[in-house]
Amino acid sequence: METPPAGNPHRLDPAGGCPHADNARLLALGAVAPVELPGGIEGMAVLGHEALREFLQHPEVAKSAEHFTALREGRVGPGWPLLTFATVRGMTTADGEDHRRLRSLVSRAFTPRRVEQLRPRIIALTEELLDGLAAAATAAGGVADLRRHFALPLPMGVISELLGVEPGFRDRLHRLGNQVVATDIEPGDAVAANRELVAVLAEVAAAKAAHPGDDLTSALIAARDEGGDRLGQEELIGTLMLMIIAGHETTLNLITNAVRALCGHPDQLGLVRAGRAGWTDVVDETLRWDAPVSYFPFRYPVRDLTIDGTLIPAGTPVLAGYSAAGRDPAAHGEDADRFDVTRPARAGAVRHLSLGHGAHYCLGAPLARLEATVALERLFDRFPGLELAAAEDDLSRDASFVGNSVRDLPVRLAP
């Protein structure tokens, strides 16, 4: 039996904040919830694990914004903070053959074998950044911002090297990418940030066209210049945007959240040090317990669709509620809100969905896992007494309900 969404829609706070209390409240009411997006746009969020798993692979759910009713009817303005998620030309907004074509152009760079070949460089960069973290702490009386000096430059450096992006572009790309994914940004600022990001990426592409190298951007440009329908200019820029933003923001949040979780649960860190759990277990449990992406935009039913007994009208913008699904008691047990690094190794443990599911499963998952495991192992080996230098409740949150982390992470590097 299907029922329409009940009650007033949950208003997603554009300023972000910790999602877990709201997630628990909404999950208690059902696996699918009506939500109010910025600008009063009506949407839905799929929160329950099994409901989300079904929705992510449903054959009548699309990613293309041509199915977004409010956008098609002109009710979404040019400065809407989530507009880029809907309209950027790339894998995340493509369906069927277009999606397969775009994904195939970059997929070979992210196979487990190719990613494993990056391990020596990731280790070397990690050690360099740990030296920098130690120097920053020494200069500031023993406390340093781990997010700024370590968790950010590691994935940004790796994805930039993979794409052939010169160091001079990286800080600007991070700043602009952060604005593009912010949900509390003013319309004029959103338009300006998007335009500037597109211009910077066009500059990156032009530099690579003039001086191609053994990197992914050069390969994409070659595909564009071959003619035919392999890759258009807008798709080139959209693919670079996706690769750079998704290639560092999610891993940045993953490393940050894992450090917060381990410092807040020293008994769990003790299990790793005692060999009763591995760093891969820490990464998987962090992905489940404090997913780096909370609500990811968008998917659209191409017809009225019923998920877990709730009707989602055709053309509704739907958010994938990864942070909620990760703590769904129906899937992960009554202790779903407990951080437990032995959970992934348990017989019968349900695998999380935080890296997606189905055709749009995260292409960079092997790279994110490798970066995070190397980062955490080397960090806690180098600084075994590392501790947070601020209370969890005092940490400022990301200004977005899409990303799920904190803006800075002051740590004390006790030996």
Coordinates of C-alpha atoms in Angstrom, one line a residue:
M1 CA 0.0 0.0 0.0
E2 CA 1.4 3.4 -0.9
T3 CA 0.9 6.6 1.1
P4 CA 1.8 10.1 0.2
P5 CA 4.5 11.8 2.3
A6 CA 3.1 12.7 5.7
G7 CA 3.5 15.8 7.8
N8 CA 5.3 19.0 7.2
P9 CA 8.5 18.7 5.2
H10 CA 11.7 18.7 7.2
R11 CA 13.6 22.0 6.4
L12 CA 17.2 21.2 5.7
D13 CA 19.3 23.9 7.4
P14 CA 21.4 25.6 4.6
A15 CA 24.1 26.2 7.2
G16 CA 24.6 22.5 7.7
G17 CA 25.3 21.3 11.1
C18 CA 25.6 17.8 12.6
P19 CA 22.9 15.7 10.8
H20 CA 22.6 12.7 13.2
A21 CA 19.9 13.9 15.6
D22 CA 17.6 15.0 12.8
N23 CA 18.3 11.7 10.9
A24 CA 17.3 9.6 13.9
R25 CA 14.1 11.6 14.4
L26 CA 13.2 11.3 10.7
L27 CA 14.1 7.6 10.5
A28 CA 11.8 6.9 13.5
L29 CA 9.0 8.2 11.2
G30 CA 9.9 6.3 8.1
A31 CA 12.6 5.4 5.5
V32 CA 11.5 8.2 3.2
A33 CA 10.9 11.8 4.3
P34 CA 9.6 15.0 2.6
V35 CA 12.2 17.8 2.8
E36 CA 12.3 21.5 2.0
L37 CA 15.3 22.5 0.0
P38 CA 16.6 26.1 -0.2
G39 CA 14.2 28.5 -1.9
G40 CA 11.2 26.5 -0.7
I41 CA 11.7 23.8 -3.3
E42 CA 9.9 20.6 -2.3
G43 CA 12.1 17.5 -2.3
M44 CA 12.4 14.1 -0.7
A45 CA 15.2 12.3 1.1
V46 CA 15.6 8.5 1.2
L47 CA 17.1 7.7 4.6
G48 CA 16.6 4.0 5.4
H49 CA 19.4 1.6 4.3
E50 CA 17.2 -0.8 2.4
A51 CA 15.0 1.9 0.9
L52 CA 18.1 3.8 -0.2
R53 CA 19.7 0.6 -1.7
E54 CA 16.5 0.0 -3.7
F55 CA 16.2 3.6 -4.8
L56 CA 19.9 3.9 -6.0
Q57 CA 19.5 1.0 -8.4
H58 CA 15.9 1.5 -9.4
P59 CA 15.6 1.4 -13.2
E60 CA 13.0 4.2 -13.2
V61 CA 15.1 6.7 -11.3
A62 CA 17.2 9.2 -13.4
K63 CA 20.0 11.6 -12.8
S64 CA 19.4 14.0 -15.7
A65 CA 17.9 17.3 -14.8
E66 CA 15.5 17.1 -17.7
H67 CA 13.4 15.2 -15.2
F68 CA 13.5 17.9 -12.5
T69 CA 10.0 19.3 -12.6
A70 CA 10.6 22.5 -10.6
L71 CA 13.7 23.4 -12.8
R72 CA 11.8 22.6 -16.0
E73 CA 8.9 24.9 -14.9
G74 CA 11.2 27.8 -14.1
R75 CA 10.8 27.7 -10.3
V76 CA 14.6 27.3 -9.7
G77 CA 16.6 30.6 -10.2
P78 CA 20.1 30.9 -11.5
G79 CA 21.6 31.5 -8.1
W80 CA 20.1 28.5 -6.4
P81 CA 22.8 26.9 -4.3
L82 CA 22.2 23.4 -5.5
L83 CA 22.0 24.2 -9.2
T84 CA 25.4 23.0 -10.1
F85 CA 24.6 19.5 -8.7
A86 CA 21.6 19.4 -11.0
T87 CA 23.0 20.9 -14.2
V88 CA 26.8 20.3 -14.4
R89 CA 27.6 18.2 -17.5
G90 CA 29.2 15.0 -16.4
M91 CA 28.8 11.5 -15.0
T92 CA 26.7 12.6 -12.0
T93 CA 24.0 14.0 -14.2
A94 CA 24.0 11.5 -17.0
D95 CA 22.0 8.4 -17.6
G96 CA 22.3 5.3 -19.7
E97 CA 24.7 5.4 -22.7
D98 CA 25.8 8.9 -21.9
H99 CA 26.8 7.9 -18.4
R100 CA 28.6 4.8 -19.6
R101 CA 30.5 6.9 -22.2
L102 CA 31.6 9.5 -19.7
R103 CA 32.5 7.0 -17.1
S104 CA 34.6 4.9 -19.5
L105 CA 36.8 7.9 -20.3
V106 CA 38.1 8.0 -16.7
S107 CA 37.5 4.6 -15.2
R108 CA 40.8 3.1 -16.2
A109 CA 42.6 5.6 -14.0
F110 CA 40.7 4.3 -10.9
T111 CA 40.9 0.5 -11.1
P112 CA 42.2 -1.2 -8.0
R113 CA 45.4 -2.1 -9.9
R114 CA 46.1 1.4 -11.1
V115 CA 45.3 2.9 -7.8
E116 CA 47.7 0.5 -6.0
Q117 CA 50.4 1.8 -8.3
L118 CA 49.9 5.2 -6.6
R119 CA 50.7 3.8 -3.1
P120 CA 54.4 4.9 -3.1
R121 CA 53.5 8.4 -4.1
I122 CA 50.7 8.6 -1.5
I123 CA 53.0 7.4 1.2
A124 CA 55.7 9.9 0.2
L125 CA 53.2 12.8 0.2
T126 CA 51.8 11.7 3.5
E127 CA 55.2 11.7 5.1
E128 CA 55.9 15.2 3.7
L129 CA 52.6 16.5 5.1
L130 CA 53.2 15.0 8.5
D131 CA 56.5 16.9 8.6
G132 CA 54.5 20.0 7.8
L133 CA 51.9 19.3 10.4
A134 CA 54.6 18.9 13.0
A135 CA 56.3 22.1 12.0
A136 CA 52.9 23.9 12.2
A137 CA 52.3 22.6 15.6
T138 CA 55.7 23.6 16.8
A139 CA 55.2 27.1 15.5
A140 CA 51.9 27.4 17.3
G141 CA 52.8 26.0 20.7
G142 CA 52.0 22.3 20.0
V143 CA 48.6 22.6 18.4
A144 CA 47.9 22.5 14.6
D145 CA 44.8 22.3 12.4
L146 CA 45.0 18.8 11.0
R147 CA 42.3 19.4 8.4
R148 CA 44.2 22.3 6.9
H149 CA 47.8 20.9 7.1
F150 CA 47.1 17.2 6.4
A151 CA 43.6 16.0 5.6
L152 CA 43.1 18.6 2.8
P153 CA 46.4 18.7 1.0
L154 CA 46.8 14.9 0.8
P155 CA 43.7 14.1 -1.4
M156 CA 44.0 17.5 -3.2
G157 CA 47.6 16.7 -4.0
V158 CA 46.9 13.2 -5.2
I159 CA 43.9 14.1 -7.5
S160 CA 45.8 17.1 -8.8
E161 CA 48.8 15.1 -9.7
L162 CA 46.5 12.5 -11.4
L163 CA 44.9 15.2 -13.4
G164 CA 48.1 17.1 -14.0
V165 CA 46.8 20.3 -12.2
E166 CA 49.7 22.5 -11.3
P167 CA 50.2 23.5 -7.6
G168 CA 49.4 27.2 -8.4
F169 CA 45.8 26.3 -9.2
R170 CA 45.0 24.1 -6.2
D171 CA 44.2 26.5 -3.3
R172 CA 41.9 28.4 -5.7
L173 CA 40.2 25.3 -6.9
H174 CA 39.5 24.1 -3.3
R175 CA 38.1 27.5 -2.3
L176 CA 35.8 27.7 -5.3
G177 CA 34.8 24.0 -5.0
N178 CA 33.9 24.7 -1.4
Q179 CA 31.7 27.6 -2.4
V180 CA 30.0 25.5 -5.2
V181 CA 29.0 22.8 -2.7
A182 CA 27.9 25.2 0.1
T183 CA 24.2 25.3 0.7
D184 CA 24.1 28.6 2.6
I185 CA 25.7 30.7 -0.2
E186 CA 23.9 33.8 -1.5
P187 CA 22.6 33.6 -5.1
G188 CA 25.0 36.2 -6.5
D189 CA 27.9 34.6 -4.8
A190 CA 26.9 31.2 -6.1
V191 CA 26.7 32.5 -9.7
A192 CA 30.1 34.2 -9.3
A193 CA 31.8 31.1 -7.8
N194 CA 30.5 28.8 -10.5
R195 CA 31.6 31.2 -13.3
E196 CA 35.0 31.6 -11.8
L197 CA 35.4 27.8 -11.3
V198 CA 34.5 27.1 -14.9
A199 CA 37.0 29.8 -16.0
V200 CA 39.8 28.3 -13.9
L201 CA 39.1 24.8 -15.2
A202 CA 39.1 26.2 -18.8
E203 CA 42.5 27.7 -18.0
V204 CA 43.7 24.4 -16.7
A205 CA 42.5 22.6 -19.8
A206 CA 44.0 25.2 -22.1
A207 CA 47.4 24.8 -20.4
K208 CA 47.2 21.1 -20.8
A209 CA 46.1 21.4 -24.5
A210 CA 49.3 23.5 -25.1
H211 CA 51.6 21.2 -23.1
P212 CA 50.0 17.7 -22.8
G213 CA 51.5 15.2 -20.4
D214 CA 50.9 11.8 -19.0
D215 CA 47.9 12.7 -17.0
L216 CA 44.1 12.3 -17.1
T217 CA 43.3 15.9 -18.2
S218 CA 45.5 15.4 -21.3
A219 CA 43.8 12.1 -22.0
L220 CA 40.4 13.8 -21.7
I221 CA 41.5 16.7 -24.0
A222 CA 42.6 14.1 -26.6
A223 CA 39.2 12.5 -26.4
R224 CA 37.6 15.9 -26.9
D225 CA 39.8 16.7 -29.9
E226 CA 39.3 13.4 -31.6
G227 CA 35.9 14.6 -32.7
G228 CA 32.8 12.5 -32.9
D229 CA 30.7 12.2 -29.7
R230 CA 33.3 11.0 -27.2
L231 CA 33.5 14.2 -25.2
G232 CA 32.2 17.7 -25.6
Q233 CA 33.8 20.9 -24.2
E234 CA 31.1 21.3 -21.5
E235 CA 31.5 17.7 -20.6
L236 CA 35.3 18.1 -20.3
I237 CA 34.9 21.1 -17.9
G238 CA 32.1 19.3 -16.0
T239 CA 34.2 16.1 -15.7
L240 CA 37.2 18.1 -14.4
M241 CA 34.9 19.8 -11.9
L242 CA 33.5 16.5 -10.7
M243 CA 36.9 14.9 -10.4
I244 CA 38.5 17.7 -8.5
I245 CA 35.7 18.4 -6.1
A246 CA 34.6 14.8 -5.4
G247 CA 38.3 13.7 -5.7
H248 CA 39.3 15.6 -2.6
E249 CA 36.3 16.9 -0.6
T250 CA 34.9 13.5 0.3
T251 CA 38.3 12.0 1.2
L252 CA 39.1 15.2 3.2
N253 CA 35.9 14.6 5.2
L254 CA 36.6 10.9 5.6
I255 CA 40.1 11.5 7.1
T256 CA 38.9 14.3 9.3
N257 CA 35.9 12.3 10.6
A258 CA 38.0 9.2 11.2
V259 CA 40.5 11.2 13.3
R260 CA 37.6 12.7 15.3
A261 CA 36.1 9.3 15.8
L262 CA 39.3 7.6 17.0
C263 CA 40.2 10.5 19.3
G264 CA 36.7 10.4 20.7
H265 CA 36.8 6.6 21.2
P266 CA 40.3 5.7 22.4
D267 CA 39.2 2.2 23.2
Q268 CA 38.6 1.7 19.5
L269 CA 42.0 3.0 18.6
G270 CA 43.4 0.6 21.2
L271 CA 41.7 -2.3 19.3
V272 CA 43.6 -1.3 16.1
R273 CA 46.9 -1.0 17.9
A274 CA 46.3 -4.4 19.5
G275 CA 45.7 -6.0 16.1
R276 CA 42.1 -6.8 16.7
A277 CA 41.0 -4.5 13.8
G278 CA 42.8 -3.0 10.8
W279 CA 42.9 0.5 9.4
T280 CA 40.6 -0.6 6.6
D281 CA 38.1 -1.5 9.3
V282 CA 38.5 2.1 10.7
V283 CA 37.8 3.5 7.2
D284 CA 34.7 1.4 6.6
E285 CA 33.3 2.1 10.1
T286 CA 33.8 5.8 9.6
L287 CA 32.1 5.7 6.2
R288 CA 29.1 4.1 7.9
W289 CA 29.0 5.9 11.2
D290 CA 29.9 9.4 10.0
A291 CA 29.6 9.4 6.3
P292 CA 31.6 12.2 4.5
V293 CA 28.5 13.0 2.5
S294 CA 25.2 13.5 4.3
Y295 CA 22.6 14.3 1.7
F296 CA 23.7 13.9 -1.9
P297 CA 21.7 15.7 -4.7
F298 CA 19.9 14.6 -7.0
R299 CA 17.9 11.7 -8.5
Y300 CA 14.5 12.0 -10.0
P301 CA 11.8 9.4 -10.4
V302 CA 10.7 9.3 -14.1
R303 CA 7.2 8.2 -13.0
D304 CA 5.4 8.2 -9.6
L305 CA 7.3 5.8 -7.5
T306 CA 6.7 4.0 -4.2
I307 CA 9.6 3.3 -2.0
D308 CA 9.1 1.6 1.3
G309 CA 5.4 2.4 1.1
T310 CA 5.9 6.1 0.5
L311 CA 4.9 7.8 -2.8
I312 CA 7.6 9.9 -4.5
P313 CA 6.0 11.9 -7.3
A314 CA 7.7 11.9 -10.7
G315 CA 10.1 14.8 -11.2
T316 CA 10.8 15.2 -7.4
P317 CA 14.4 16.1 -6.6
V318 CA 15.5 13.3 -4.2
L319 CA 18.5 13.4 -1.9
A320 CA 20.4 10.2 -1.0
G321 CA 20.6 10.2 2.8
Y322 CA 23.9 8.5 3.3
S323 CA 24.6 9.6 6.9
A324 CA 21.1 8.5 7.9
A325 CA 21.3 5.1 6.2
G326 CA 24.7 4.5 7.9
R327 CA 23.0 4.6 11.3
D328 CA 19.7 2.9 10.4
P329 CA 19.0 0.4 13.2
A330 CA 16.9 -1.7 10.9
A331 CA 20.1 -2.5 9.0
H332 CA 22.9 -2.1 11.4
G333 CA 21.3 -3.2 14.7
E334 CA 20.2 -1.4 17.8
D335 CA 23.8 -0.2 18.4
A336 CA 24.0 1.5 15.0
D337 CA 24.9 4.8 16.6
R338 CA 28.0 3.2 18.3
F339 CA 31.4 3.6 16.6
D340 CA 32.8 0.0 16.6
V341 CA 35.8 -0.8 14.4
T342 CA 35.2 -4.5 14.7
R343 CA 31.8 -4.2 13.1
P344 CA 32.9 -4.5 9.4
A345 CA 34.6 -7.9 10.2
R346 CA 31.6 -9.4 11.9
A347 CA 29.8 -12.3 10.1
G348 CA 26.5 -11.0 8.6
A349 CA 27.5 -7.3 9.0
V350 CA 25.5 -5.2 6.5
R351 CA 27.8 -3.2 4.2
H352 CA 27.2 0.6 4.2
L353 CA 26.1 2.6 1.2
S354 CA 28.2 5.7 1.8
L355 CA 30.1 5.3 -1.5
G356 CA 26.9 4.8 -3.4
H357 CA 25.3 1.7 -5.1
G358 CA 24.5 0.6 -8.6
A359 CA 25.7 2.2 -11.8
H360 CA 26.7 5.4 -10.1
Y361 CA 28.9 3.7 -7.4
C362 CA 31.8 6.0 -6.5
L363 CA 34.4 5.7 -9.2
G364 CA 37.1 6.9 -6.9
A365 CA 36.3 4.5 -4.0
P366 CA 39.6 2.5 -4.3
L367 CA 41.6 5.7 -4.3
A368 CA 39.7 7.2 -1.3
R369 CA 40.2 4.0 0.7
L370 CA 43.9 3.9 0.0
E371 CA 44.5 7.5 0.8
A372 CA 42.5 7.2 4.1
T373 CA 44.2 4.0 5.3
V374 CA 47.7 5.3 4.5
A375 CA 46.9 8.6 6.1
L376 CA 45.5 7.2 9.3
E377 CA 48.2 4.5 9.8
R378 CA 51.0 6.9 9.3
L379 CA 49.5 9.7 11.3
F380 CA 48.9 7.6 14.5
D381 CA 52.3 5.8 14.1
R382 CA 54.0 9.2 13.9
F383 CA 52.0 10.8 16.7
P384 CA 50.7 8.0 19.0
G385 CA 49.6 10.5 21.6
L386 CA 47.6 12.7 19.2
E387 CA 44.5 14.2 20.7
L388 CA 41.9 16.8 19.9
A389 CA 42.7 20.3 21.1
A390 CA 39.0 21.3 21.2
A391 CA 35.8 19.7 22.5
E392 CA 33.7 18.1 19.7
D393 CA 30.8 20.4 20.4
D394 CA 33.0 23.4 19.9
L395 CA 34.1 22.5 16.4
S396 CA 32.4 24.5 13.6
R397 CA 30.6 22.5 11.0
D398 CA 30.7 22.7 7.2
A399 CA 28.3 25.3 5.8
S400 CA 26.4 22.6 3.8
F401 CA 23.9 19.8 4.4
V402 CA 25.6 17.9 1.5
G403 CA 29.1 17.5 3.1
N404 CA 29.3 16.2 6.6
S405 CA 32.3 17.3 8.6
V406 CA 33.9 20.2 10.5
R407 CA 35.7 23.2 9.1
D408 CA 38.8 22.8 11.2
L409 CA 40.3 20.2 13.5
P410 CA 42.8 21.5 16.0
V411 CA 45.0 18.6 17.4
R412 CA 47.7 18.4 19.9
L413 CA 50.6 16.3 18.7
A414 CA 51.6 14.7 21.9
P415 CA 54.5 12.2 21.4

